[in-house]
mmCIF file of C-alpha atoms in Angstrom:
data_model
loop_
_atom_site.group_PDB
_atom_site.id
_atom_site.type_symbol
_atom_site.label_atom_id
_atom_site.label_comp_id
_atom_site.label_asym_id
_atom_site.label_seq_id
_atom_site.Cartn_x
_atom_site.Cartn_y
_atom_site.Cartn_z
ATOM 1 C CA MET A 13 129.728 -76.871 120.534
ATOM 2 C CA SER A 14 133.052 -75.761 121.619
ATOM 3 C CA GLY A 15 136.547 -74.696 121.076
ATOM 4 C CA LYS A 16 136.432 -71.659 118.168
ATOM 5 C CA PRO A 17 133.438 -69.428 117.184
ATOM 6 C CA LYS A 18 132.050 -70.970 114.414
ATOM 7 C CA LEU A 19 129.902 -68.952 112.066
ATOM 8 C CA TYR A 20 127.077 -69.610 109.028
ATOM 9 C CA TYR A 21 126.902 -67.197 106.468
ATOM 10 C CA PHE A 22 127.571 -66.737 102.622
ATOM 11 C CA ASP A 23 130.888 -66.203 101.361
ATOM 12 C CA GLY A 24 131.260 -62.715 101.625
ATOM 13 C CA ARG A 25 130.263 -59.477 104.108
ATOM 14 C CA GLY A 26 126.724 -58.985 104.669
ATOM 15 C CA LYS A 27 126.373 -58.364 108.132
ATOM 16 C CA MET A 28 128.588 -60.885 109.195
ATOM 17 C CA GLU A 29 131.057 -59.104 108.280
ATOM 18 C CA SER A 30 130.981 -56.606 111.290
ATOM 19 C CA ILE A 31 131.358 -59.868 113.237
ATOM 20 C CA ARG A 32 134.449 -60.888 111.937
ATOM 21 C CA TRP A 33 135.774 -57.882 112.506
ATOM 22 C CA LEU A 34 134.856 -57.744 115.976
ATOM 23 C CA LEU A 35 136.070 -61.327 116.852
ATOM 24 C CA ALA A 36 139.647 -60.351 114.869
ATOM 25 C CA ALA A 37 139.821 -56.946 116.852
ATOM 26 C CA ALA A 38 139.832 -59.276 119.917
ATOM 27 C CA GLY A 39 142.308 -61.260 118.722
ATOM 28 C CA VAL A 40 139.912 -64.458 118.363
ATOM 29 C CA GLU A 41 140.251 -67.286 115.647
ATOM 30 C CA PHE A 42 137.454 -68.715 114.655
ATOM 31 C CA GLU A 43 135.640 -71.146 111.957
ATOM 32 C CA GLU A 44 133.338 -70.670 109.035
ATOM 33 C CA GLU A 45 130.873 -72.835 107.240
ATOM 34 C CA PHE A 46 129.631 -70.875 103.624
ATOM 35 C CA LEU A 47 126.278 -71.794 102.853
ATOM 36 C CA GLU A 48 126.366 -72.078 98.955
ATOM 37 C CA THR A 49 123.245 -74.075 98.547
ATOM 38 C CA ARG A 50 119.366 -73.788 99.257
ATOM 39 C CA GLU A 51 119.970 -77.393 100.842
ATOM 40 C CA GLN A 52 122.183 -76.399 103.401
ATOM 41 C CA TYR A 53 120.314 -73.454 104.163
ATOM 42 C CA GLU A 54 117.147 -75.708 104.988
ATOM 43 C CA LYS A 55 119.045 -78.241 106.562
ATOM 44 C CA LEU A 56 119.684 -75.363 109.368
ATOM 45 C CA LEU A 57 116.231 -74.697 108.795
ATOM 46 C CA GLN A 58 115.121 -78.083 109.758
ATOM 47 C CA GLY A 59 117.771 -78.414 112.596
ATOM 48 C CA GLY A 60 116.093 -75.617 114.500
ATOM 49 C CA SER A 61 119.620 -73.576 114.373
ATOM 50 C CA LEU A 62 117.976 -70.093 113.552
ATOM 51 C CA LEU A 63 115.626 -69.281 115.723
ATOM 52 C CA PHE A 64 114.024 -66.577 113.701
ATOM 53 C CA GLN A 65 114.901 -68.295 110.092
ATOM 54 C CA GLN A 66 117.533 -66.267 109.656
ATOM 55 C CA VAL A 67 121.576 -65.648 109.161
ATOM 56 C CA PRO A 68 123.752 -64.836 110.433
ATOM 57 C CA MET A 69 124.225 -67.979 113.193
ATOM 58 C CA VAL A 70 127.097 -67.814 115.579
ATOM 59 C CA GLU A 71 127.921 -71.425 117.398
ATOM 60 C CA ILE A 72 129.599 -69.792 120.647
ATOM 61 C CA ASP A 73 130.506 -71.080 124.259
ATOM 62 C CA GLY A 74 127.637 -73.340 124.011
ATOM 63 C CA MET A 75 125.264 -71.151 122.366
ATOM 64 C CA ARG A 76 123.778 -70.777 118.650
ATOM 65 C CA MET A 77 123.499 -66.941 118.460
ATOM 66 C CA VAL A 78 121.490 -65.042 115.773
ATOM 67 C CA GLN A 79 120.299 -61.373 115.709
ATOM 68 C CA THR A 80 123.350 -59.709 114.809
ATOM 69 C CA ARG A 81 123.373 -57.215 117.179
ATOM 70 C CA ALA A 82 122.909 -59.858 119.915
ATOM 71 C CA ILE A 83 125.790 -62.022 118.440
ATOM 72 C CA LEU A 84 128.235 -58.137 118.465
ATOM 73 C CA SER A 85 127.581 -56.975 121.929
ATOM 74 C CA TYR A 86 128.220 -60.693 123.563
ATOM 75 C CA ILE A 87 131.060 -60.408 121.976
ATOM 76 C CA ALA A 88 132.273 -57.058 123.219
ATOM 77 C CA ALA A 89 131.238 -58.278 126.474
ATOM 78 C CA LYS A 90 132.995 -61.011 126.479
ATOM 79 C CA TYR A 91 136.091 -59.475 125.581
ATOM 80 C CA ASN A 92 136.471 -56.474 127.442
ATOM 81 C CA LEU A 93 135.522 -54.341 124.164
ATOM 82 C CA TYR A 94 132.448 -53.477 125.693
ATOM 83 C CA GLY A 95 133.265 -49.759 127.979
ATOM 84 C CA LYS A 96 134.050 -49.877 132.063
ATOM 85 C CA ASP A 97 129.993 -49.170 133.237
ATOM 86 C CA LEU A 98 126.871 -48.432 132.226
ATOM 87 C CA LYS A 99 127.440 -44.737 130.826
ATOM 88 C CA GLU A 100 130.566 -46.407 128.615
ATOM 89 C CA ARG A 101 128.580 -48.943 127.672
ATOM 90 C CA ALA A 102 125.446 -47.040 126.622
ATOM 91 C CA LEU A 103 127.419 -44.676 125.054
ATOM 92 C CA ILE A 104 129.168 -47.324 123.237
ATOM 93 C CA ASP A 105 125.713 -48.674 121.837
ATOM 94 C CA MET A 106 125.155 -44.838 120.717
ATOM 95 C CA TYR A 107 128.077 -44.313 118.283
ATOM 96 C CA VAL A 108 127.734 -48.229 117.213
ATOM 97 C CA GLY A 109 123.920 -47.688 116.351
ATOM 98 C CA GLY A 110 124.292 -44.457 114.541
ATOM 99 C CA THR A 111 127.568 -46.074 112.476
ATOM 100 C CA ASP A 112 124.351 -48.688 111.492
ATOM 101 C CA ASP A 113 122.819 -46.214 110.472
ATOM 102 C CA LEU A 114 125.129 -45.903 107.761
ATOM 103 C CA MET A 115 126.283 -48.859 107.335
ATOM 104 C CA GLY A 116 122.757 -50.415 106.508
ATOM 105 C CA PHE A 117 123.269 -47.993 103.408
ATOM 106 C CA ILE A 118 125.813 -49.752 102.153
ATOM 107 C CA LEU A 119 124.595 -53.245 102.944
ATOM 108 C CA MET A 120 122.455 -54.202 100.047
ATOM 109 C CA PHE A 121 124.379 -52.115 97.320
ATOM 110 C CA PRO A 122 125.611 -54.660 95.840
ATOM 111 C CA PHE A 123 122.183 -55.932 94.442
ATOM 112 C CA LEU A 124 120.653 -52.759 92.955
ATOM 113 C CA SER A 125 121.092 -52.369 89.596
ATOM 114 C CA ALA A 126 124.009 -50.531 87.869
ATOM 115 C CA ALA A 127 121.758 -47.408 87.393
ATOM 116 C CA ASP A 128 120.122 -47.775 91.358
ATOM 117 C CA LYS A 129 124.325 -48.023 92.130
ATOM 118 C CA GLU A 130 124.922 -44.555 91.064
ATOM 119 C CA LYS A 131 122.477 -42.563 92.740
ATOM 120 C CA GLN A 132 123.169 -44.742 95.994
ATOM 121 C CA CYS A 133 127.041 -44.384 96.010
ATOM 122 C CA ALA A 134 126.123 -40.217 96.307
ATOM 123 C CA PHE A 135 123.955 -41.173 98.850
ATOM 124 C CA ILE A 136 126.051 -43.002 100.767
ATOM 125 C CA VAL A 137 128.694 -40.355 100.493
ATOM 126 C CA GLN A 138 126.795 -37.366 101.101
ATOM 127 C CA LYS A 139 124.973 -38.773 104.456
ATOM 128 C CA ALA A 140 128.609 -39.923 105.589
ATOM 129 C CA THR A 141 129.759 -36.871 104.922
ATOM 130 C CA SER A 142 126.851 -34.537 106.336
ATOM 131 C CA ARG A 143 125.402 -36.403 109.508
ATOM 132 C CA TYR A 144 127.439 -39.656 110.670
ATOM 133 C CA PHE A 145 131.486 -38.357 110.103
ATOM 134 C CA PRO A 146 130.912 -34.665 111.297
ATOM 135 C CA VAL A 147 129.916 -36.373 115.005
ATOM 136 C CA TYR A 148 132.760 -38.944 115.563
ATOM 137 C CA GLU A 149 134.812 -35.649 114.239
ATOM 138 C CA LYS A 150 133.295 -33.625 117.319
ATOM 139 C CA VAL A 151 133.717 -36.555 119.769
ATOM 140 C CA LEU A 152 137.510 -36.694 119.024
ATOM 141 C CA LYS A 153 138.253 -33.770 119.171
ATOM 142 C CA ASP A 154 136.058 -32.295 122.193
ATOM 143 C CA HIS A 155 137.548 -34.740 124.281
ATOM 144 C CA GLY A 156 140.933 -35.004 122.949
ATOM 145 C CA GLN A 157 141.620 -38.691 123.670
ATOM 146 C CA ASP A 158 143.227 -41.842 120.821
ATOM 147 C CA PHE A 159 139.616 -43.578 121.221
ATOM 148 C CA LEU A 160 135.566 -42.486 120.620
ATOM 149 C CA VAL A 161 134.880 -43.798 124.276
ATOM 150 C CA GLY A 162 136.549 -43.757 127.831
ATOM 151 C CA ASN A 163 139.947 -43.785 126.079
ATOM 152 C CA SER A 164 139.912 -47.511 125.665
ATOM 153 C CA PHE A 165 140.019 -49.486 122.689
ATOM 154 C CA SER A 166 135.755 -50.483 122.323
ATOM 155 C CA TRP A 167 133.743 -51.757 119.661
ATOM 156 C CA ALA A 168 132.350 -48.451 118.632
ATOM 157 C CA ASP A 169 135.945 -47.729 117.451
ATOM 158 C CA VAL A 170 136.094 -51.256 115.541
ATOM 159 C CA HIS A 171 132.612 -50.556 114.592
ATOM 160 C CA LEU A 172 133.392 -46.599 113.106
ATOM 161 C CA LEU A 173 136.696 -47.757 111.091
ATOM 162 C CA GLU A 174 135.128 -50.733 109.622
ATOM 163 C CA ALA A 175 132.065 -47.907 108.118
ATOM 164 C CA ILE A 176 135.015 -46.017 107.135
ATOM 165 C CA LEU A 177 136.780 -48.405 104.485
ATOM 166 C CA MET A 178 133.846 -49.132 103.537
ATOM 167 C CA VAL A 179 132.569 -45.542 102.513
ATOM 168 C CA GLU A 180 136.602 -45.284 101.180
ATOM 169 C CA GLU A 181 135.392 -47.642 98.539
ATOM 170 C CA LYS A 182 132.667 -45.701 97.503
ATOM 171 C CA LYS A 183 135.035 -42.474 97.623
ATOM 172 C CA SER A 184 138.845 -42.851 98.405
ATOM 173 C CA ASP A 185 139.286 -39.516 100.029
ATOM 174 C CA VAL A 186 135.697 -39.167 101.849
ATOM 175 C CA LEU A 187 137.970 -38.420 104.964
ATOM 176 C CA SER A 188 139.702 -35.679 103.597
ATOM 177 C CA GLY A 189 137.426 -32.966 105.227
ATOM 178 C CA PHE A 190 137.827 -34.317 108.722
ATOM 179 C CA PRO A 191 141.600 -34.612 109.719
ATOM 180 C CA GLN A 192 140.439 -36.234 113.413
ATOM 181 C CA LEU A 193 138.780 -38.728 111.692
ATOM 182 C CA GLN A 194 142.086 -39.529 109.420
ATOM 183 C CA ALA A 195 144.416 -39.699 112.464
ATOM 184 C CA PHE A 196 141.812 -42.119 113.962
ATOM 185 C CA LYS A 197 141.530 -44.641 111.034
ATOM 186 C CA ALA A 198 145.512 -44.953 111.239
ATOM 187 C CA ARG A 199 145.284 -45.634 115.168
ATOM 188 C CA ILE A 200 142.921 -48.002 115.301
ATOM 189 C CA SER A 201 143.992 -49.430 112.009
ATOM 190 C CA SER A 202 147.797 -50.147 113.786
ATOM 191 C CA ILE A 203 146.949 -51.957 116.636
ATOM 192 C CA PRO A 204 147.702 -55.414 115.812
ATOM 193 C CA THR A 205 145.132 -57.855 115.926
ATOM 194 C CA ILE A 206 143.394 -54.909 113.463
ATOM 195 C CA LYS A 207 146.818 -55.100 111.599
ATOM 196 C CA LYS A 208 146.660 -57.981 111.068
ATOM 197 C CA PHE A 209 142.929 -58.491 109.665
ATOM 198 C CA LEU A 210 143.667 -55.618 107.321
ATOM 199 C CA GLU A 211 147.055 -57.921 105.681
ATOM 200 C CA PRO A 212 146.108 -60.022 102.939
ATOM 201 C CA GLY A 213 144.809 -64.143 103.277
ATOM 202 C CA SER A 214 142.837 -63.059 106.539
ATOM 203 C CA GLN A 215 139.622 -63.701 106.577
ATOM 204 C CA ARG A 216 138.124 -60.099 106.103
ATOM 205 C CA LYS A 217 136.295 -60.783 102.716
ATOM 206 C CA PRO A 218 136.737 -58.470 99.895
ATOM 207 C CA VAL A 219 133.908 -55.998 98.038
ATOM 208 C CA PRO A 220 130.662 -58.093 96.884
ATOM 209 C CA ASP A 221 131.084 -59.396 93.978
ATOM 210 C CA ASP A 222 128.639 -60.805 91.391
ATOM 211 C CA LYS A 223 129.239 -64.278 92.237
ATOM 212 C CA TYR A 224 128.417 -63.362 96.196
ATOM 213 C CA VAL A 225 125.253 -61.769 94.976
ATOM 214 C CA GLU A 226 123.849 -64.785 92.722
ATOM 215 C CA THR A 227 124.851 -66.857 95.659
ATOM 216 C CA VAL A 228 122.846 -65.197 97.929
ATOM 217 C CA ARG A 229 120.038 -64.537 95.854
ATOM 218 C CA ARG A 230 119.728 -68.358 95.060
ATOM 219 C CA VAL A 231 119.736 -69.990 98.705
ATOM 220 C CA LEU A 232 117.585 -67.280 99.785
ATOM 221 C CA ARG A 233 115.501 -67.459 96.691
ATOM 222 C CA MET A 234 115.686 -63.478 96.730
ATOM 223 C CA TYR A 235 114.174 -62.857 93.312
ATOM 224 C CA TYR A 236 113.411 -59.452 93.005
ATOM 225 C CA ASP A 237 114.775 -56.078 92.614
ATOM 226 C CA LEU A 238 116.410 -54.156 95.634
ATOM 227 C CA LYS A 239 115.625 -50.056 94.708
ATOM 228 C CA ALA A 240 117.875 -47.410 95.907
ATOM 229 C CA ASN A 241 116.695 -45.121 98.958
#
C-alpha cells in the first residue's frame, strides 16, 4: 500500500462522501474501488481488511483504516486542516459533530419510501433552519472571520459546506435567512481545491439514485424498509 489513498465503497455518496470532500479540499488525489457485488464485499471481509466488518475503508500511509470519524480525523491532522492547538481542535470536533448530526438525517434518505421521503425532507429542512444553521450563523457573525475556527480553513469548514449543499438539494433557498452562511458558502466554494471538486467530472458523487440504492441493498443484504424520523 503506497502512493495515492485508495477508497473502498460504493459508487455513490454515503459515508464515504465526506472523506472524498476532505481529501479533495486538501488537494490529495485518490483512487477508488467500487463495491458492486456481494463477492467483492465478502473478499474484503475474508481478507481481514474490514476491522468491524463494514465500509468505508481507506488504504492510506500503509494502513487499512475503517470507521469514518477516525479516517476523517487522520486526514484532517495529516493535511493541516485540524487547527493549530488543542482548543481549536476541540472546536473543530464540536462543529463537525453538529454538522454530522444534520447530515445523518440525510444519509438514509435515498432508502426511504416515497411517502417517508416527503416527511423526511420537511424534517431535514426544519432541523437545519431551526437547530443547526443558526449556530453557525451566530459563530460567523460573532467573530467576524472568514472561517469557523481560528480564521484558518479547516475540516469544520469543509464539512459545513458539504452539509449546506446537501440541504439545498432539498430546498434551494434554505439559506435565505442566513446572510453569514450565504457569504461563507461563496467563500469556501471559491477555494481552488474546493472549486475544482465542485466542477463537473470530479470524484464528487451525484444525488443517490435508484441504481445506487439497489447496489447497496444487494451488497449489504439490506432487505428491510427504513422509516423516517
